[in-house]
Tab-separated table of C-alpha atoms in Angstrom:
chain	number	residue	atom	x	y	z
A	1	MET	CA	191.327	68.970	82.278
A	2	ILE	CA	192.539	69.642	85.787
A	3	THR	CA	191.503	72.561	87.958
A	4	VAL	CA	194.086	74.402	90.020
A	5	LEU	CA	192.869	76.237	93.112
A	6	PHE	CA	195.346	78.983	93.887
A	7	ASP	CA	195.719	81.993	96.184
A	8	GLY	CA	194.988	84.985	93.981
A	9	TYR	CA	196.436	87.354	96.599
A	10	CYS	CA	199.846	85.700	96.318
A	11	LEU	CA	202.188	87.249	93.740
A	12	MET	CA	204.145	84.020	93.385
A	13	CYS	CA	200.921	82.079	92.781
A	14	GLN	CA	199.814	84.618	90.178
A	15	SER	CA	203.192	84.357	88.428
A	16	THR	CA	202.909	80.575	88.410
A	17	ARG	CA	199.424	80.813	86.903
A	18	LYS	CA	200.637	83.169	84.163
A	19	ALA	CA	203.614	80.953	83.317
A	20	ILE	CA	201.526	77.780	83.179
A	21	ASN	CA	198.831	79.493	81.094
A	22	ALA	CA	201.512	80.577	78.615
A	23	LEU	CA	202.769	76.977	78.384
A	24	ASP	CA	199.344	75.328	78.354
A	25	TRP	CA	199.113	75.007	74.580
A	26	LEU	CA	196.714	72.091	74.853
A	27	HIS	CA	194.341	73.906	77.248
A	28	ARG	CA	194.452	71.191	79.904
A	29	VAL	CA	194.624	73.438	82.970
A	30	GLU	CA	191.973	75.669	84.494
A	31	PHE	CA	192.903	78.047	87.306
A	32	LEU	CA	190.378	79.083	89.923
A	33	ASP	CA	191.165	81.737	92.519
A	34	LEU	CA	190.229	80.278	95.892
A	35	HIS	CA	189.089	83.755	96.932
A	36	ASP	CA	186.244	83.445	94.417
A	37	THR	CA	184.357	81.675	97.192
A	38	GLU	CA	181.024	81.614	95.380
A	39	THR	CA	182.439	79.622	92.464
A	40	VAL	CA	184.660	77.415	94.633
A	41	ASP	CA	181.776	76.614	97.010
A	42	ARG	CA	179.424	75.841	94.125
A	43	ARG	CA	181.862	73.542	92.324
A	44	TYR	CA	183.619	72.033	95.333
A	45	PRO	CA	181.289	72.235	98.350
A	46	TYR	CA	183.327	69.578	100.161
A	47	LEU	CA	186.441	71.797	100.285
A	48	ASN	CA	187.184	74.153	103.166
A	49	HIS	CA	188.539	77.624	102.365
A	50	ASP	CA	190.915	77.656	105.350
A	51	ASP	CA	192.394	74.300	104.307
A	52	LEU	CA	192.923	75.594	100.767
A	53	MET	CA	194.822	78.685	101.928
A	54	GLY	CA	198.009	76.876	102.937
A	55	GLN	CA	199.006	75.473	99.564
A	56	ILE	CA	198.008	75.013	95.941
A	57	HIS	CA	195.423	72.307	95.227
A	58	VAL	CA	194.830	70.424	91.997
A	59	VAL	CA	191.471	68.768	91.379
A	60	GLU	CA	191.508	65.906	88.870
A	61	VAL	CA	188.566	65.076	86.588
A	62	ASP	CA	187.558	62.312	89.033
A	63	ASP	CA	187.684	64.826	91.946
A	64	THR	CA	190.957	63.429	93.285
A	65	LEU	CA	192.610	66.253	95.220
A	66	LEU	CA	196.374	66.775	95.225
A	67	ALA	CA	197.902	69.472	97.394
A	68	GLY	CA	201.198	71.311	97.642
A	69	TYR	CA	204.211	69.697	96.025
A	70	TYR	CA	202.120	66.815	94.699
A	71	GLY	CA	199.696	69.276	93.111
A	72	VAL	CA	202.510	71.185	91.421
A	73	ARG	CA	204.040	67.927	90.209
A	74	ARG	CA	200.668	66.912	88.731
A	75	LEU	CA	200.262	70.340	87.142
A	76	LEU	CA	203.650	70.033	85.417
A	77	ARG	CA	202.538	66.782	83.796
A	78	GLU	CA	199.793	68.634	81.899
A	79	VAL	CA	201.930	71.190	80.052
A	80	PRO	CA	204.319	70.122	77.282
A	81	LEU	CA	207.398	71.954	78.596
A	82	GLY	CA	206.595	70.919	82.166
A	83	PHE	CA	206.589	67.227	81.305
A	84	PRO	CA	210.400	66.828	81.428
A	85	VAL	CA	210.422	68.428	84.887
A	86	TRP	CA	207.624	66.063	85.925
A	87	LEU	CA	209.797	63.160	84.777
A	88	VAL	CA	212.692	64.355	86.944
A	89	LEU	CA	210.311	64.625	89.909
A	90	GLN	CA	209.603	60.885	89.540
A	91	ILE	CA	213.146	59.984	90.650
A	92	PRO	CA	213.041	58.080	93.945
A	93	GLY	CA	213.839	60.337	96.882
A	94	ILE	CA	212.892	63.577	95.132
A	95	ASP	CA	209.547	63.710	96.974
A	96	TRP	CA	211.321	64.024	100.333
A	97	PHE	CA	213.215	67.085	99.141
A	98	GLY	CA	210.381	68.517	97.035
A	99	THR	CA	207.796	68.465	99.826
A	100	ARG	CA	210.138	70.348	102.152
A	101	VAL	CA	211.085	72.968	99.588
A	102	TYR	CA	207.432	73.458	98.654
A	103	ALA	CA	206.393	73.798	102.319
A	104	PHE	CA	209.084	76.433	102.920
A	105	ILE	CA	208.031	78.446	99.868
A	106	ALA	CA	204.314	78.153	100.728
A	107	ARG	CA	204.927	79.405	104.286
A	108	HIS	CA	206.843	82.426	103.007
A	109	ARG	CA	204.928	83.101	99.788
A	110	TYR	CA	203.706	86.564	100.761
A	111	GLY	CA	207.281	87.706	101.429
A	112	ILE	CA	208.640	86.337	98.144
A	113	ASN	CA	208.222	88.626	95.135
């Protein structure tokens, strides 16, 4: 199981969580609102709240941390209908485009409904 740290104040992040939960038939993804600081601090004391605010973070079972585009790509691998999208995101050169699109969306996430 992976844990996704997301901004619970962000409508786009909440929509993403709802969509992934609906597709997570195998129960491989846990979402944790980064604003639940007590839980986040207890489980991940090495993470800084301000660093988490800029983008989504995925924590692997071995505590590997993936952020932003790479976190979303990892998240897609866990859900059956996301797997084909994950495969497309493996095409060489896609990372260059994907990281820029993700960064733009993350910067403007409070204005996107």
